[in-house]
Every structure is written in structure tokens, then in C-alpha cells.
Coordinates of C-alpha atoms in Angstrom, one line a residue:
M17 CA -20.5 44.9 -22.4
E18 CA -22.8 42.3 -20.8
I19 CA -22.4 38.7 -21.7
S20 CA -25.6 36.6 -21.7
V21 CA -26.0 32.9 -21.6
K22 CA -27.0 33.1 -25.3
D23 CA -23.6 34.7 -26.1
L24 CA -21.7 32.0 -24.2
W25 CA -23.6 29.3 -26.0
S26 CA -22.9 31.0 -29.4
V27 CA -19.2 31.2 -28.6
F28 CA -19.3 27.5 -27.6
K29 CA -20.8 26.5 -30.9
K30 CA -18.2 28.5 -32.8
S31 CA -15.3 27.1 -30.8
A32 CA -16.5 23.4 -30.4
L33 CA -14.2 22.1 -33.1
F34 CA -11.2 24.0 -31.8
M35 CA -11.9 22.8 -28.3
V36 CA -11.9 19.2 -29.4
I37 CA -8.6 19.6 -31.3
G38 CA -7.0 21.5 -28.5
A39 CA -8.0 18.9 -25.9
I40 CA -6.5 16.1 -28.0
L41 CA -3.3 17.9 -28.8
L42 CA -2.6 19.2 -25.3
S43 CA -3.5 15.9 -23.7
L44 CA -0.9 14.3 -26.0
V45 CA 1.7 16.9 -25.0
F46 CA 1.0 16.3 -21.3
W47 CA 1.3 12.5 -21.9
C48 CA 4.6 12.8 -23.6
Y49 CA 6.0 15.2 -21.0
T50 CA 4.9 13.0 -18.1
A51 CA 6.3 9.9 -19.7
T52 CA 9.7 11.3 -20.6
A53 CA 10.5 14.4 -18.6
V54 CA 8.9 14.0 -15.1
Q55 CA 10.8 12.3 -12.4
K56 CA 8.9 9.2 -11.3
V57 CA 8.6 8.4 -7.6
Y58 CA 7.9 5.0 -6.1
R59 CA 7.0 4.1 -2.5
S60 CA 7.5 1.0 -0.4
S61 CA 6.4 0.3 3.1
A62 CA 7.5 -2.1 5.8
K63 CA 6.2 -2.9 9.3
Y64 CA 8.5 -3.6 12.3
I65 CA 7.7 -4.8 15.8
L66 CA 9.5 -4.2 19.1
V67 CA 10.2 -7.5 20.7
P68 CA 11.5 -7.8 24.3
K69 CA 15.0 -9.1 24.4
S70 CA 14.2 -11.6 27.1
G71 CA 11.2 -13.0 25.4
T72 CA 9.3 -13.6 22.2
V73 CA 6.5 -11.8 20.3
G74 CA 4.0 -14.1 22.1
D75 CA 5.2 -12.8 25.5
L76 CA 4.1 -9.2 24.7
A77 CA 0.6 -9.7 26.0
A78 CA 1.9 -10.8 29.4
M79 CA 4.3 -7.9 29.8
N80 CA 3.0 -5.3 32.2
N81 CA 2.1 -2.1 30.3
S82 CA 4.3 -3.3 27.4
L83 CA 2.1 -1.6 24.7
V84 CA 2.2 1.7 26.4
V85 CA 5.9 1.5 26.8
G86 CA 6.2 0.4 23.2
G87 CA 4.2 3.3 21.9
K88 CA 6.4 5.8 23.9
L89 CA 9.5 4.0 22.8
I90 CA 8.5 4.1 19.1
R91 CA 8.0 7.9 19.2
T92 CA 11.5 8.2 20.8
L93 CA 12.9 5.8 18.2
G94 CA 11.5 7.8 15.4
D95 CA 13.2 11.0 16.7
S96 CA 16.5 9.2 17.1
L97 CA 16.5 7.5 13.7
M98 CA 15.4 10.3 11.4
N99 CA 18.8 11.9 10.8
E100 CA 21.5 11.9 8.2
K101 CA 23.7 9.6 10.2
T102 CA 21.1 6.9 9.9
M103 CA 20.8 7.5 6.2
E104 CA 24.6 7.3 5.8
S105 CA 24.4 3.9 7.5
V106 CA 21.7 2.8 5.1
L107 CA 23.8 3.7 2.1
R108 CA 26.9 2.1 3.6
F109 CA 24.9 -1.1 4.3
V110 CA 23.8 -1.3 0.6
E111 CA 27.4 -0.8 -0.6
E112 CA 28.8 -3.4 1.8
R113 CA 26.1 -6.0 1.1
H114 CA 26.7 -5.5 -2.6
A115 CA 30.4 -6.0 -2.2
Q116 CA 29.9 -9.2 -0.1
L117 CA 27.7 -10.9 -2.6
E118 CA 29.1 -12.0 -5.9
N119 CA 27.0 -11.3 -9.0
D120 CA 24.6 -9.5 -6.7
E121 CA 21.6 -8.0 -8.5
V122 CA 19.5 -7.3 -5.5
Y123 CA 21.5 -4.7 -3.5
V124 CA 22.0 -2.4 -6.5
L125 CA 20.7 1.1 -6.5
E126 CA 19.6 2.3 -10.0
N127 CA 19.9 6.0 -9.0
K128 CA 22.3 8.0 -6.9
Y129 CA 21.2 9.2 -3.4
T130 CA 22.8 11.2 -0.7
A131 CA 22.1 11.0 3.0
A132 CA 20.3 14.4 2.9
T133 CA 18.1 13.2 0.0
L134 CA 17.2 10.0 1.8
L135 CA 16.2 11.9 4.9
S136 CA 13.6 13.7 2.9
L137 CA 12.4 10.4 1.2
F138 CA 11.9 8.3 4.4
T139 CA 8.9 8.6 6.6
F140 CA 8.7 7.2 10.1
V141 CA 5.0 6.7 11.0
V142 CA 4.9 7.6 14.7
P143 CA 1.8 6.5 16.7
S144 CA -0.3 9.2 18.4
N145 CA 0.1 9.9 22.0
E146 CA -3.1 8.0 22.8
E147 CA -2.1 4.9 20.7
V148 CA -0.7 1.9 22.5
T149 CA 1.3 -0.4 20.2
T150 CA 4.6 -2.2 19.6
V151 CA 4.3 -2.1 15.8
F152 CA 5.4 0.8 13.7
T153 CA 5.6 1.5 9.9
V154 CA 8.4 3.0 7.8
Q155 CA 7.8 4.3 4.3
C156 CA 10.5 5.0 1.7
R157 CA 10.1 6.9 -1.5
A158 CA 12.6 6.4 -4.3
Y159 CA 13.2 7.0 -8.0
S160 CA 12.6 3.4 -9.0
A161 CA 10.6 0.5 -7.6
A162 CA 13.7 -1.5 -6.9
D163 CA 15.5 1.3 -5.1
A164 CA 12.5 1.8 -2.7
Q165 CA 12.6 -1.9 -1.7
V166 CA 16.4 -2.0 -1.4
L167 CA 16.7 1.2 0.7
L168 CA 13.9 0.2 3.0
D169 CA 15.4 -3.3 3.5
A170 CA 18.7 -1.7 4.4
F171 CA 16.9 0.6 6.8
G172 CA 15.4 -2.4 8.6
N173 CA 18.9 -3.9 9.0
V174 CA 20.5 -0.8 10.5
I175 CA 17.7 0.0 13.0
N176 CA 19.1 -2.0 15.9
E177 CA 22.6 -0.8 15.2
R178 CA 21.5 2.9 15.2
S179 CA 19.3 2.5 18.2
E180 CA 21.3 0.1 20.3
K181 CA 21.7 2.5 23.3
L182 CA 18.0 3.3 23.3
L183 CA 16.7 -0.3 23.0
S184 CA 19.5 -1.9 25.1
G185 CA 18.2 -4.3 27.7
V186 CA 14.5 -3.8 26.7
F187 CA 13.6 -4.4 23.1
H188 CA 15.1 -5.2 19.7
V189 CA 13.4 -4.7 16.3
E190 CA 12.1 -7.5 14.1
T191 CA 10.5 -7.2 10.7
S192 CA 6.7 -7.7 10.8
M193 CA 6.1 -7.1 7.1
A194 CA 9.0 -7.1 4.8
P195 CA 9.2 -4.3 2.2
K196 CA 8.0 -5.1 -1.3
S197 CA 8.8 -3.6 -4.7
G198 CA 7.9 0.1 -4.7
V199 CA 4.5 1.3 -6.2
L200 CA 4.4 4.3 -8.5
I201 CA 2.8 7.3 -6.6
S202 CA 3.9 10.2 -8.8
P203 CA 3.3 11.4 -11.4
S204 CA -0.3 10.4 -12.1
M205 CA -0.5 9.9 -15.9
V206 CA -4.3 9.9 -15.8
T207 CA -4.5 13.2 -13.8
N208 CA -1.9 14.9 -16.1
V209 CA -3.6 13.8 -19.3
L210 CA -7.0 14.9 -18.0
L211 CA -5.5 18.3 -17.0
G212 CA -4.1 18.6 -20.5
A213 CA -7.4 17.8 -22.1
I214 CA -9.2 20.4 -19.9
L215 CA -6.7 23.1 -20.6
G216 CA -6.8 22.2 -24.3
A217 CA -10.5 22.7 -24.4
V218 CA -10.7 25.8 -22.2
L219 CA -8.0 27.8 -23.9
P220 CA -9.6 28.0 -27.4
Y221 CA -13.0 28.8 -25.8
A222 CA -11.5 31.5 -23.7
A223 CA -9.6 33.0 -26.7
I224 CA -12.7 33.1 -28.9
L225 CA -14.8 34.5 -26.1
L226 CA -12.3 37.3 -25.5
Y227 CA -12.2 38.0 -29.2
S228 CA -16.0 38.3 -29.3
V229 CA -16.0 40.6 -26.3
L230 CA -13.4 42.9 -27.8
D231 CA -14.9 42.9 -31.3
T232 CA -17.1 46.0 -31.4
R233 CA -18.1 45.8 -35.0
I234 CA -21.8 45.7 -35.9
K235 CA -22.7 42.4 -37.6
T236 CA -26.2 41.4 -36.6
E237 CA -29.6 42.9 -35.9
D238 CA -29.0 42.2 -32.2
D239 CA -25.8 44.3 -32.3
V240 CA -27.9 47.2 -33.7
K241 CA -30.5 46.9 -31.0
N242 CA -27.9 46.7 -28.2
R243 CA -26.0 49.7 -29.6
F244 CA -28.8 52.2 -30.5
A245 CA -32.1 52.9 -28.8
Y246 CA -34.0 53.2 -32.1
P247 CA -36.4 50.8 -33.8
I248 CA -35.3 48.9 -36.9
L249 CA -37.4 49.8 -39.9
G250 CA -36.1 47.3 -42.3
Q251 CA -33.1 45.3 -43.7
I252 CA -31.3 45.5 -47.0
P253 CA -31.0 42.0 -48.3
R254 CA -27.7 40.8 -49.7
L255 CA -28.0 40.0 -53.4

């Protein structure tokens, strides 16, 4: 059976009310599910700078080839830091700092993390081979806005400890832009609600269209014309 544009429009008119109801109901379902059941993920970023141990940040411009050296060192630094031992140091730093501070409400993690979990949540932004820089960025995703900031701050404090051999006698790491409270990146409430509304509208239309295609009963004059190659001589009115 061929489906014409007229048929599609006819099905649309029949299903318009069901499409509106379906869009409203399913968007509400998606909203409730996103708000209550989906794990929220927040992200915080921090920038760090490699500073020569014998000088200051202002001396960088005077250092021969320092930016090229810094870019290469950052790539090596990323390789050496992105491992579970570093993440264990991050978690240990948070625990020790919390134990040192009385009534501490800053170094408190709202959720539980393992070293393996943190390794998948941290991103070390490594410069390209052509880029010359002494500044690098680290991003941290976490399950609360506060956790993202705490973990990234702890990461910044263990960088020099974990990379002491690599940076010894050349650079140390200073914070260029301190981490802030994490920003929600997932899930997107707007995207999920829109997806629910679209599905809620499409499903009723598709169901009614499928029913119309499978329904082979003769109901209208057009059905007779499409089924038989004979002219219609007349119609019996319904009294």
C-alpha cells in the first residue's frame, strides 16, 4: 500500500491531540527521571604554570627556549601524573588536610571515590607538539560541585610531590588559575525534556499511522477507487 502526503496529513489530524498529550506526559517522565535517577556530573578547571626554580614568572621571557622546553616538559608531566598512584596521593591529601583542620567544611568529599575512578575523571590538557607554552590546564569531573573543586585543589598540591624527579633543578609548578566550584555538565535537563517531548509526539503518530496502514477495511470512496478498477455509479446515503 502506497502512502501519500494526503494520508500522512490525515493521520496527523487524527493523532494531533494524542501527540500533544504524549509530548506533555513523556517530557514530565523524562524530567522526573533526570532530576531523581540520573547521576549528575560537575566539572572544574584549573591552570598551572611551570616556573624556573632559580627565577620567577617574569624571568620566563628571558630564558633561552624556555617555552619550547616547557611545552615538552608538560607533555612528559602529563604522562607521569595520569596514573592511580597520583590519584591515591590526591585522596590521601584530602584526608590528611581534613584531619589537620578542626571543624573543616572545605576538604570534605560528598561522594566516595577510588583511585581508579579518579583516573577516569581527571583530564590533563596536553599542548600539541607545535605549541610552545609553560601553562597547562587540568580538568576534574566529579559527582558534586564541591567535590570537583576539592579534588582539583588537592591535585594541584600533589603535583610537585609526584613529579619531583622530573622537575628537579628546572621547574616547579604554581597555580595560575585556582579551581572554582564545579559546573554541571551532565545530564542536560533541557535536552532530556525535549527528547521526551519529541518521543511523546512521535510515538502516537507512528502508532496511528501503522494502524491505518494495516487496516484494510473499506471505509471511504477513495478506498473503493484504490481497491477496484471500476467506476462508482452511486452511493447509498445513511438514513
